[in-house]
JSON list of C-alpha atoms in Angstrom, two decimals:
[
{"chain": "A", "resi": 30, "resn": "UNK", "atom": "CA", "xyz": [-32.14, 12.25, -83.89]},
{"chain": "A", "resi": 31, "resn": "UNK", "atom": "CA", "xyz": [-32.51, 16.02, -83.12]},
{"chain": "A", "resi": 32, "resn": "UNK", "atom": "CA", "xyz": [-32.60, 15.56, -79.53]},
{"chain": "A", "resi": 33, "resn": "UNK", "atom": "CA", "xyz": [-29.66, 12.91, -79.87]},
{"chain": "A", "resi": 34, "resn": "UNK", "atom": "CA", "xyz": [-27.67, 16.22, -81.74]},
{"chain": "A", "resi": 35, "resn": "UNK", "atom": "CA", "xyz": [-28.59, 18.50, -78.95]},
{"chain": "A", "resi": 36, "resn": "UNK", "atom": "CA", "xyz": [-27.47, 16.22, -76.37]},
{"chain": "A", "resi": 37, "resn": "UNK", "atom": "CA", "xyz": [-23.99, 15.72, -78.47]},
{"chain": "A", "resi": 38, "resn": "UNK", "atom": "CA", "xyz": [-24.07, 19.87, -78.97]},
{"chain": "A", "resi": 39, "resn": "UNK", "atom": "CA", "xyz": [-24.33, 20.21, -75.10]},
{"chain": "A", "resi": 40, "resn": "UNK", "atom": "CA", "xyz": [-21.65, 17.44, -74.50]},
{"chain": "A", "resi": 41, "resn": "UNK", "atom": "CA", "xyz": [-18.76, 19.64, -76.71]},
{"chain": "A", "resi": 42, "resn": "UNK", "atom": "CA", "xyz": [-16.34, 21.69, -75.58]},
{"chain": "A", "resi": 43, "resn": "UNK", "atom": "CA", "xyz": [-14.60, 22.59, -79.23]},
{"chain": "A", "resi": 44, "resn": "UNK", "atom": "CA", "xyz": [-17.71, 22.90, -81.29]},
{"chain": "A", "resi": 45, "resn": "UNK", "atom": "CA", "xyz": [-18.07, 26.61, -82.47]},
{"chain": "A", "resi": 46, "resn": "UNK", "atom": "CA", "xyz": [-20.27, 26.56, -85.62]},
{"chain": "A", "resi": 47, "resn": "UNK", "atom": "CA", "xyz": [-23.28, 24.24, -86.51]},
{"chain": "A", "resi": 48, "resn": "UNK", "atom": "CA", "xyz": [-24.23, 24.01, -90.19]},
{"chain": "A", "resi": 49, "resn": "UNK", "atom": "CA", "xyz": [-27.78, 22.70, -90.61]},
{"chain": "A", "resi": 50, "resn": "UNK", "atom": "CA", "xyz": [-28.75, 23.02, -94.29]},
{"chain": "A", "resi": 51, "resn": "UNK", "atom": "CA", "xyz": [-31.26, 21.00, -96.04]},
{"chain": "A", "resi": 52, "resn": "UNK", "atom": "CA", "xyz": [-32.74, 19.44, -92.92]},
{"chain": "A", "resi": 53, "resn": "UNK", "atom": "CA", "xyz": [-35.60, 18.48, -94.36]},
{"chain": "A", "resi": 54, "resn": "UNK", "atom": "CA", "xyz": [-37.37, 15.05, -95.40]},
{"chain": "A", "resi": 55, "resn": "UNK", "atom": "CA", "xyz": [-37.27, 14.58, -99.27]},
{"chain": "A", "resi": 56, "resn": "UNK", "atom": "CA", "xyz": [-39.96, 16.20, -100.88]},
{"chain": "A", "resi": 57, "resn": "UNK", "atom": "CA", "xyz": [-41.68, 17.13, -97.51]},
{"chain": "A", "resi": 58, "resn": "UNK", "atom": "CA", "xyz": [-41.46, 19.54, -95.19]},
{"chain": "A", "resi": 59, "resn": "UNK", "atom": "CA", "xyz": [-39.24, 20.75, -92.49]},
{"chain": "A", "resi": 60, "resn": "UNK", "atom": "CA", "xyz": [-37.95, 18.25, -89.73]},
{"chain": "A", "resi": 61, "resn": "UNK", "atom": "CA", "xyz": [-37.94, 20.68, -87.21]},
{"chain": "A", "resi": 62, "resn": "UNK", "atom": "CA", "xyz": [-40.65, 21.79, -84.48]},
{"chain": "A", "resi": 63, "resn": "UNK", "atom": "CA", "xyz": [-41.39, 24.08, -82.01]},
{"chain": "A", "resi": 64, "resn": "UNK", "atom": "CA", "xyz": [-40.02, 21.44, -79.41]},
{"chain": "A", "resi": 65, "resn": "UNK", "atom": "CA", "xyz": [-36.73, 20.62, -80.87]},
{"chain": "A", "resi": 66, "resn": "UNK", "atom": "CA", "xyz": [-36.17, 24.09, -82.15]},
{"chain": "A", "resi": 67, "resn": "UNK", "atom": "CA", "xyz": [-36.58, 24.66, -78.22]},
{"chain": "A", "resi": 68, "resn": "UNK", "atom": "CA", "xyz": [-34.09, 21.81, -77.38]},
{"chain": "A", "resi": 69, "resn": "UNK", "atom": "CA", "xyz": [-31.91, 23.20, -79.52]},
{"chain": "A", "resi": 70, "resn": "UNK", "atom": "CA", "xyz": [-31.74, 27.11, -77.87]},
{"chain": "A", "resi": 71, "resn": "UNK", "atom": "CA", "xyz": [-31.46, 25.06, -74.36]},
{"chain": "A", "resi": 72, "resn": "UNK", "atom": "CA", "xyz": [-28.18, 23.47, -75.56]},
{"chain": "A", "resi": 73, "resn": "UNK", "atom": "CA", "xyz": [-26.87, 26.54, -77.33]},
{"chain": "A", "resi": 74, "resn": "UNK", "atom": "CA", "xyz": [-27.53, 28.61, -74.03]},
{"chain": "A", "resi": 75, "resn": "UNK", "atom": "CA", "xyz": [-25.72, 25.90, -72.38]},
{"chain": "A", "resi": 76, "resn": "UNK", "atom": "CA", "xyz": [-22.58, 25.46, -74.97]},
{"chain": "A", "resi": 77, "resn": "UNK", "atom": "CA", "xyz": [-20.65, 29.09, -74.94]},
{"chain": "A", "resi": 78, "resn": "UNK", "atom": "CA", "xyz": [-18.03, 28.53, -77.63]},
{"chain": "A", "resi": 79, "resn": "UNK", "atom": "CA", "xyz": [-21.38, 27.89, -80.14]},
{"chain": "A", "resi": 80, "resn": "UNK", "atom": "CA", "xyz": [-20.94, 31.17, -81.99]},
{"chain": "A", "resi": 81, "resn": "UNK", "atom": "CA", "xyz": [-22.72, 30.43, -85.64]},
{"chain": "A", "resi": 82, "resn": "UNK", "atom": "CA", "xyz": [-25.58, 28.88, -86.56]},
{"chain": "A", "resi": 83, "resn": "UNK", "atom": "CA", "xyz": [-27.23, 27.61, -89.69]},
{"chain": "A", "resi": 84, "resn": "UNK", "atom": "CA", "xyz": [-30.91, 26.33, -90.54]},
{"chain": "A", "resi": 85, "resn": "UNK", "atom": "CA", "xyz": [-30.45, 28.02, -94.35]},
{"chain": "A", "resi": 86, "resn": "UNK", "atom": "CA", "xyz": [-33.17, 25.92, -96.99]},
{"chain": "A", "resi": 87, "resn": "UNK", "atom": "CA", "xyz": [-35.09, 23.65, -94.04]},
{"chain": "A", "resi": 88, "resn": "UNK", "atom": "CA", "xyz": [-37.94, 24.26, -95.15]},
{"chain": "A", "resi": 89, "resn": "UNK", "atom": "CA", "xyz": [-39.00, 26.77, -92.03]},
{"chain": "A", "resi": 90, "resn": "UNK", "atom": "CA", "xyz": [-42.43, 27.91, -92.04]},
{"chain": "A", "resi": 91, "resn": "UNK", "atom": "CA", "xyz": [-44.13, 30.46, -90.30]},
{"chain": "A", "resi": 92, "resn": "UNK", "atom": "CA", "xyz": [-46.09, 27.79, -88.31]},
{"chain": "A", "resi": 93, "resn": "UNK", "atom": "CA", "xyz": [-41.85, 27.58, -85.95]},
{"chain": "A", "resi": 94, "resn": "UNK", "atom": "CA", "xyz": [-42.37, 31.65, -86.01]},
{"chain": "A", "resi": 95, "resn": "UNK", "atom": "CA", "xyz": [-42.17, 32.38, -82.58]},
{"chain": "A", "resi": 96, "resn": "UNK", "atom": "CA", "xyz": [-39.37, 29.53, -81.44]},
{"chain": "A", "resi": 97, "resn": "UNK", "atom": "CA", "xyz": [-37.20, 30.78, -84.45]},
{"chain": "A", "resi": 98, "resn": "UNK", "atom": "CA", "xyz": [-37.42, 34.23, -82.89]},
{"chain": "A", "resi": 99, "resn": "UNK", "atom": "CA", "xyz": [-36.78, 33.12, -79.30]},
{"chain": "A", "resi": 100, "resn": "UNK", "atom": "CA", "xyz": [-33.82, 31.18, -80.86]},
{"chain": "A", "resi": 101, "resn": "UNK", "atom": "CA", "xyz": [-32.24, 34.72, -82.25]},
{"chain": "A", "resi": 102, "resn": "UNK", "atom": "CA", "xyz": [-33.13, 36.20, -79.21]},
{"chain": "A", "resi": 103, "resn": "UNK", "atom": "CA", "xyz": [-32.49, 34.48, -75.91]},
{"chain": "A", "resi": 104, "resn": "UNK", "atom": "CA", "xyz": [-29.19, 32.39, -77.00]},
{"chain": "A", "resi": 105, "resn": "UNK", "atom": "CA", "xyz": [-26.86, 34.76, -75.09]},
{"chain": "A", "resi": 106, "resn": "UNK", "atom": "CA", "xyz": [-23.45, 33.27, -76.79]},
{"chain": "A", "resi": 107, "resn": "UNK", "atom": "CA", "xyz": [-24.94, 33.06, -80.50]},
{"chain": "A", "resi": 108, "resn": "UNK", "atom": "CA", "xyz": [-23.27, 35.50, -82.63]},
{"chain": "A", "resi": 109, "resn": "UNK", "atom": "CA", "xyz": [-24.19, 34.51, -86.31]},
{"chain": "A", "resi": 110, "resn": "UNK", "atom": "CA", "xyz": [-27.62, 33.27, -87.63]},
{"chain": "A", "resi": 111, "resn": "UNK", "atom": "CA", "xyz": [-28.95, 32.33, -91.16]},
{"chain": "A", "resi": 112, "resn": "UNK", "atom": "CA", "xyz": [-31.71, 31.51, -92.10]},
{"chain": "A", "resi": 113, "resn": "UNK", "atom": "CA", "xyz": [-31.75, 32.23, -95.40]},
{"chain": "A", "resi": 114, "resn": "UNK", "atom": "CA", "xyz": [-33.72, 30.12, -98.24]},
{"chain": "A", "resi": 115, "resn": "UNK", "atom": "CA", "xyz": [-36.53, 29.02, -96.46]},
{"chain": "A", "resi": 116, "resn": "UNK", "atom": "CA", "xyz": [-39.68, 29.94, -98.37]},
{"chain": "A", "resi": 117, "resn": "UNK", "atom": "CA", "xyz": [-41.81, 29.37, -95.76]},
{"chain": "A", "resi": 118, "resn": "UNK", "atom": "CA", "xyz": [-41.13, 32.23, -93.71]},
{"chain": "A", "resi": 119, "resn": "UNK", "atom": "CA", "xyz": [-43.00, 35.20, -93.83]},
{"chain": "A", "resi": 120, "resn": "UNK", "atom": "CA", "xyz": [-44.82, 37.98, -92.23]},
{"chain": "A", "resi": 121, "resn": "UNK", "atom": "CA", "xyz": [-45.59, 36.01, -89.04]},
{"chain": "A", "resi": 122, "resn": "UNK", "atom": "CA", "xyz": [-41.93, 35.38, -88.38]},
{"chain": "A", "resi": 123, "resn": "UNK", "atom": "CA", "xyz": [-40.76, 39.07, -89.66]},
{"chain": "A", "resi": 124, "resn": "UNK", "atom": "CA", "xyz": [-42.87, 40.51, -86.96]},
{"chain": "A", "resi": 125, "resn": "UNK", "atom": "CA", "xyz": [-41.38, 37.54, -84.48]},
{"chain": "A", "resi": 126, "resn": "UNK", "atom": "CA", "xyz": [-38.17, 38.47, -85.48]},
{"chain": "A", "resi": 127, "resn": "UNK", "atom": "CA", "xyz": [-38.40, 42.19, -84.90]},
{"chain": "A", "resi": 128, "resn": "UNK", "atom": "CA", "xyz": [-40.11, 42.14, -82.06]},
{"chain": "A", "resi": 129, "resn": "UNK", "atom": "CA", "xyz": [-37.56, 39.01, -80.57]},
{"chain": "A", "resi": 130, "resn": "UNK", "atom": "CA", "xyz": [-34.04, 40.93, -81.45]},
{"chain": "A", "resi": 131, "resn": "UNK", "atom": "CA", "xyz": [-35.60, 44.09, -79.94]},
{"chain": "A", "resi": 132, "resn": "UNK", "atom": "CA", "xyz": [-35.19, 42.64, -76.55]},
{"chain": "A", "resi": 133, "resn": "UNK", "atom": "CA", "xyz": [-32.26, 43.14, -74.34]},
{"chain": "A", "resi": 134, "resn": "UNK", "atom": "CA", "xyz": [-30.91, 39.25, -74.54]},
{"chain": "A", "resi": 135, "resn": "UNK", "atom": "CA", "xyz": [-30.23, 39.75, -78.06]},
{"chain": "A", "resi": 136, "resn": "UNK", "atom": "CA", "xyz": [-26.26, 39.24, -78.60]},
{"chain": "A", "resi": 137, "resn": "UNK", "atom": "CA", "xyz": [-26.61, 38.47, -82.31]},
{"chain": "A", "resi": 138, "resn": "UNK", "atom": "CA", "xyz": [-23.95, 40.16, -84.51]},
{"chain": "A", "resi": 139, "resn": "UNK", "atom": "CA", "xyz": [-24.52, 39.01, -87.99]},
{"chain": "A", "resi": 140, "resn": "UNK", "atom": "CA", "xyz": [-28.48, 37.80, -88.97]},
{"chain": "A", "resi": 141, "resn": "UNK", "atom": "CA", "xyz": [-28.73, 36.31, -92.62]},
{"chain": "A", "resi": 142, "resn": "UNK", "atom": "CA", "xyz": [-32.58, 36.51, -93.78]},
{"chain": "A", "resi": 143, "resn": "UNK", "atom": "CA", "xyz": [-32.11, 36.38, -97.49]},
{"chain": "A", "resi": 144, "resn": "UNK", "atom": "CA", "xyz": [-33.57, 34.81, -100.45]},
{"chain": "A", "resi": 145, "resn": "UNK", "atom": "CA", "xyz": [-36.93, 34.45, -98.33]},
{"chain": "A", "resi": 146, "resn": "UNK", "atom": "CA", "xyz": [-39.89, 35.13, -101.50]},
{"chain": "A", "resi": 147, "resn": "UNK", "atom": "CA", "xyz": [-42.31, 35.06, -98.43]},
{"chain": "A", "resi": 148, "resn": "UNK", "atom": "CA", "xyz": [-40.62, 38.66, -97.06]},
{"chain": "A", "resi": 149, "resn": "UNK", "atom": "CA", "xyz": [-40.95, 40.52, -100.35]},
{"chain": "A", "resi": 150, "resn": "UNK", "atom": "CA", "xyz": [-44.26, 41.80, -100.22]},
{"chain": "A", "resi": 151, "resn": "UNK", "atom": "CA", "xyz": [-44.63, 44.74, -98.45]},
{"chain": "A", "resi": 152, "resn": "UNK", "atom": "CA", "xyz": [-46.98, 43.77, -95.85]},
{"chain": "A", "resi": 153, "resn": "UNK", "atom": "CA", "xyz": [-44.23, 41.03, -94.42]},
{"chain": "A", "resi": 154, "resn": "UNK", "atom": "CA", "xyz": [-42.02, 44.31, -92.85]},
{"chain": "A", "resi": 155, "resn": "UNK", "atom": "CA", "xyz": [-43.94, 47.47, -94.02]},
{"chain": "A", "resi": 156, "resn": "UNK", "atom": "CA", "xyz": [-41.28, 49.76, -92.85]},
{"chain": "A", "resi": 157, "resn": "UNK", "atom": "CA", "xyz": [-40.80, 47.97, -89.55]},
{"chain": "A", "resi": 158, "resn": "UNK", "atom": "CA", "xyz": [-37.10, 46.63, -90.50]},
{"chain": "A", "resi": 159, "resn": "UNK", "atom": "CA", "xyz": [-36.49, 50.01, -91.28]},
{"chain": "A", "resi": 160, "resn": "UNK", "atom": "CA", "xyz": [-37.62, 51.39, -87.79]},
{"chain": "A", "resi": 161, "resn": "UNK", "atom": "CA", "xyz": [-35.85, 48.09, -86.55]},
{"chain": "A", "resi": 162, "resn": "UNK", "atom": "CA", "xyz": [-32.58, 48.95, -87.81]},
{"chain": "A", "resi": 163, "resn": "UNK", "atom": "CA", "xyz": [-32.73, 52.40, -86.59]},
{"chain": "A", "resi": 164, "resn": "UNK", "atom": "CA", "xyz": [-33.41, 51.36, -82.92]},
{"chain": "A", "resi": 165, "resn": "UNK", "atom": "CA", "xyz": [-30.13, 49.12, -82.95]},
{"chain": "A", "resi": 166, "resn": "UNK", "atom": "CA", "xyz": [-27.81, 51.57, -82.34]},
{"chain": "A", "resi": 167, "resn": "UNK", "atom": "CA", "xyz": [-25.81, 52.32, -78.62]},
{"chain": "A", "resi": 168, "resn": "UNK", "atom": "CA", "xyz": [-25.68, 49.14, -76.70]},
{"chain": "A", "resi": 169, "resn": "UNK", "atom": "CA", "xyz": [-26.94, 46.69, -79.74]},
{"chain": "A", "resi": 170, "resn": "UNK", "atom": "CA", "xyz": [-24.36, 43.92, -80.83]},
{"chain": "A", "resi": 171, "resn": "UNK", "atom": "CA", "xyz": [-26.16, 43.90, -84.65]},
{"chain": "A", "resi": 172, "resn": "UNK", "atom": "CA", "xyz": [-23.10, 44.93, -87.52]},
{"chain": "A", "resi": 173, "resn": "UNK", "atom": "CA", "xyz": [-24.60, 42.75, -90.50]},
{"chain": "A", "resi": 174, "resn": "UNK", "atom": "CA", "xyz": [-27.95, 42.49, -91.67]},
{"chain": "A", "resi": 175, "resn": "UNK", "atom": "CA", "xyz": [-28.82, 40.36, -95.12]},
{"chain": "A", "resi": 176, "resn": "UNK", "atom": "CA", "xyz": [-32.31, 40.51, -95.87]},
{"chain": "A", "resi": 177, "resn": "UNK", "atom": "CA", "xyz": [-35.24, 40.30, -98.31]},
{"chain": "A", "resi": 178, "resn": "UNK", "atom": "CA", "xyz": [-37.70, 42.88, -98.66]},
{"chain": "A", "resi": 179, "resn": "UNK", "atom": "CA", "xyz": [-40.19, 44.88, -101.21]},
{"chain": "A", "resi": 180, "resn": "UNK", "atom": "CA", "xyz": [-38.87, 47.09, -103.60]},
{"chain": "A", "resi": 181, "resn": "UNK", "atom": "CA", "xyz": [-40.62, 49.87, -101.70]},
{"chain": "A", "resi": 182, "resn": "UNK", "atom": "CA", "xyz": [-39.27, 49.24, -98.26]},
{"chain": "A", "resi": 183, "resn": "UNK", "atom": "CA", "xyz": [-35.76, 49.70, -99.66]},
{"chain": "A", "resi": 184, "resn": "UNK", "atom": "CA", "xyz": [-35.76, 53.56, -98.55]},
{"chain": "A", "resi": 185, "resn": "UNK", "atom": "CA", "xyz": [-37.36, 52.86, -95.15]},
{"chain": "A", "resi": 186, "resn": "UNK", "atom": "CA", "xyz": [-34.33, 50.12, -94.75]},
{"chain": "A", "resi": 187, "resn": "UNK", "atom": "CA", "xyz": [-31.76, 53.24, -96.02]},
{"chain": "A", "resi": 188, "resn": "UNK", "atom": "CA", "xyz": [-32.90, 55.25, -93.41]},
{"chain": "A", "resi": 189, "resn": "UNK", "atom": "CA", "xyz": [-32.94, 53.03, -90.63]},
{"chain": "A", "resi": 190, "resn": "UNK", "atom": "CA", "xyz": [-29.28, 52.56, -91.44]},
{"chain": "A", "resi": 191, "resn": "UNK", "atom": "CA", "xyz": [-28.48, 56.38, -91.76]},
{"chain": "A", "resi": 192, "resn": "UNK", "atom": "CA", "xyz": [-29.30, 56.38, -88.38]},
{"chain": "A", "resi": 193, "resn": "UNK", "atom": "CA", "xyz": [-27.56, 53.12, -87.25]},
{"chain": "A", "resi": 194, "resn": "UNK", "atom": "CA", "xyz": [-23.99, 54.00, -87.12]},
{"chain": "A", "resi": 195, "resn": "UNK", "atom": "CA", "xyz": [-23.09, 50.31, -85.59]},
{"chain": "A", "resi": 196, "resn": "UNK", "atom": "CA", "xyz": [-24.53, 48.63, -88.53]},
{"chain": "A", "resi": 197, "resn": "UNK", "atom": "CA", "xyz": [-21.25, 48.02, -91.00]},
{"chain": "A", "resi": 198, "resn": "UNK", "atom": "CA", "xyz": [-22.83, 45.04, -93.76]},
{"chain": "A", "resi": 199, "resn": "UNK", "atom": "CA", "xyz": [-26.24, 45.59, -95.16]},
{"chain": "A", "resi": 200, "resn": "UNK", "atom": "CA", "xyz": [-27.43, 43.46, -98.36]},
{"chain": "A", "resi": 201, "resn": "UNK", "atom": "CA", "xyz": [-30.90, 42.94, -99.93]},
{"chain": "A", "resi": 202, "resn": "UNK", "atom": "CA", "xyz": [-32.12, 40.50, -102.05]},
{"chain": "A", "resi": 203, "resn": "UNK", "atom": "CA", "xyz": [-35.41, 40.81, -104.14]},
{"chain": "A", "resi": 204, "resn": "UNK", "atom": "CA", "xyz": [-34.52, 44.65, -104.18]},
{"chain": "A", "resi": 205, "resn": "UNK", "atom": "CA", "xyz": [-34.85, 47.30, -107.14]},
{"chain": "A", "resi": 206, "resn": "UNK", "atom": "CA", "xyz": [-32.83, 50.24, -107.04]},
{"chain": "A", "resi": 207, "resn": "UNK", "atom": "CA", "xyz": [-34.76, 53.09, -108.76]},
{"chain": "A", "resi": 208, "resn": "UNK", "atom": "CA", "xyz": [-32.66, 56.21, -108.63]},
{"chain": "A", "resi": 209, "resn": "UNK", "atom": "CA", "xyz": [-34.17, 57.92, -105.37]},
{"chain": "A", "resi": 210, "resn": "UNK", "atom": "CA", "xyz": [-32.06, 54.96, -104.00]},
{"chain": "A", "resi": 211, "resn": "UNK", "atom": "CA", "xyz": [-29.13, 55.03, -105.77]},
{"chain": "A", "resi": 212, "resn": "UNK", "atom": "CA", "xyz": [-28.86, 58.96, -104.65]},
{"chain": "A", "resi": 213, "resn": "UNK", "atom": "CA", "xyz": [-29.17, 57.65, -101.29]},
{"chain": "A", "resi": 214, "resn": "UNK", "atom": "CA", "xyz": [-26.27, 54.85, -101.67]},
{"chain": "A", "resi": 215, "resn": "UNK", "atom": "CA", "xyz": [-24.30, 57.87, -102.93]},
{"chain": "A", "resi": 216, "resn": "UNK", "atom": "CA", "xyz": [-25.01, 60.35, -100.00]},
{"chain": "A", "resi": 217, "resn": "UNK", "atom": "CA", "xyz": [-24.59, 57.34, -97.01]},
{"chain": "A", "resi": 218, "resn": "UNK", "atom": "CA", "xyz": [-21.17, 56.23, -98.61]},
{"chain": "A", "resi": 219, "resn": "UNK", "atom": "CA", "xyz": [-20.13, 60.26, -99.22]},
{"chain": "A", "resi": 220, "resn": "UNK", "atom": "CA", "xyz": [-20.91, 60.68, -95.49]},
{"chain": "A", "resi": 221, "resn": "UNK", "atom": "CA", "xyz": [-18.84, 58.48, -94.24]},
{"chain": "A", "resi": 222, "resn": "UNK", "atom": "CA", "xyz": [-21.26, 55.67, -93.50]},
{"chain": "A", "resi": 223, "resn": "UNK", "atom": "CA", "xyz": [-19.09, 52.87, -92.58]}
]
């Protein structure tokens, strides 16, 4: 049935945004794998006016890591991507991730990674999405970043940001805001952070 969708995604020529949620079996696990999640960034590389796409509470794991990476990544027309409430993902796929919208295909404007448990330790980003968001700056598409992360990365995200003056929407889930932070909040927004 996947491969039947990809083939109806490749056959539109109105279709902009594809809203996946819950594809999963009942009480099991994911119905994607690595090869449809491949079929599927064939037809989107092949279907331009495919802006926005959704895979939010499938039941990812970090087992699709690397093809959920190539999909943010190489599909030059996507512009939107969530993949938020999939507990499965974690520090395999953050380092995927990084490491996939780094590259120069990357088109991506808006990336939704929230409400993921499996990115709130530390050890899933360390301060990587920090460093990440600070290296998106110049020719990077990225304006809106939703993400979840460990209390303690929070300041490593803040300054990636400080120094990311394309990036317009930030939010963070599983984050506490002890007052270092807060004083930062204050000093981005009286700066004139967008």
């Amino acid at each position: 049935a996947l491969f039947a969708m990809c083939d109806g995604i490749r056959a539109s020529v109105s279709l902009t945004t594809i809203e996946l949620h819950g594809l999963h079996a009942p009480g099991s696990a994911t119905l994607w794998s690595r090869n449809t999640l491949s079929e599927l960034s064939h037809a989107l590389n092949q279907t331009p006016n495919v802006t926005s796409l959704s895979l939010a509470a499938s039941r990812l794991d970090d087992s699709l890591a690397k093809p959920l990476a190539a999909l943010a990544s190489h599909c030059r027309h996507l512009r939107e991507l969530n993949l938020s409430d999939n507990e499965g993902l974690d520090a395999a796929f953050a380092q995927a991730l990084v490491y996939g919208l780094g590259q120069a295909a990357s088109k991506l404007e808006k990336i939704d990674i929230s409400n993921l448990p499996g990115l709130v330790p530390r050890a899933a980003w360390g301060p990587e999405l920090g460093r990440f968001i600070a290296s998106q700056q110049g020719g990077s598409s990225l304006s809106s970043i939703r993400a979840s992360v460990h209390p303690s990365s929070v300041m490593d995200v803040l300054q990636g940001v400080s120094r990311n003056l394309g990036l317009t929407s930030l939010g963070l889930t599983h984050a506490r805001f002890h007052e270092g932070v807060v004083q930062q909040l204050v000093h981005m927004v009286g700066s004139g952070k967008p």
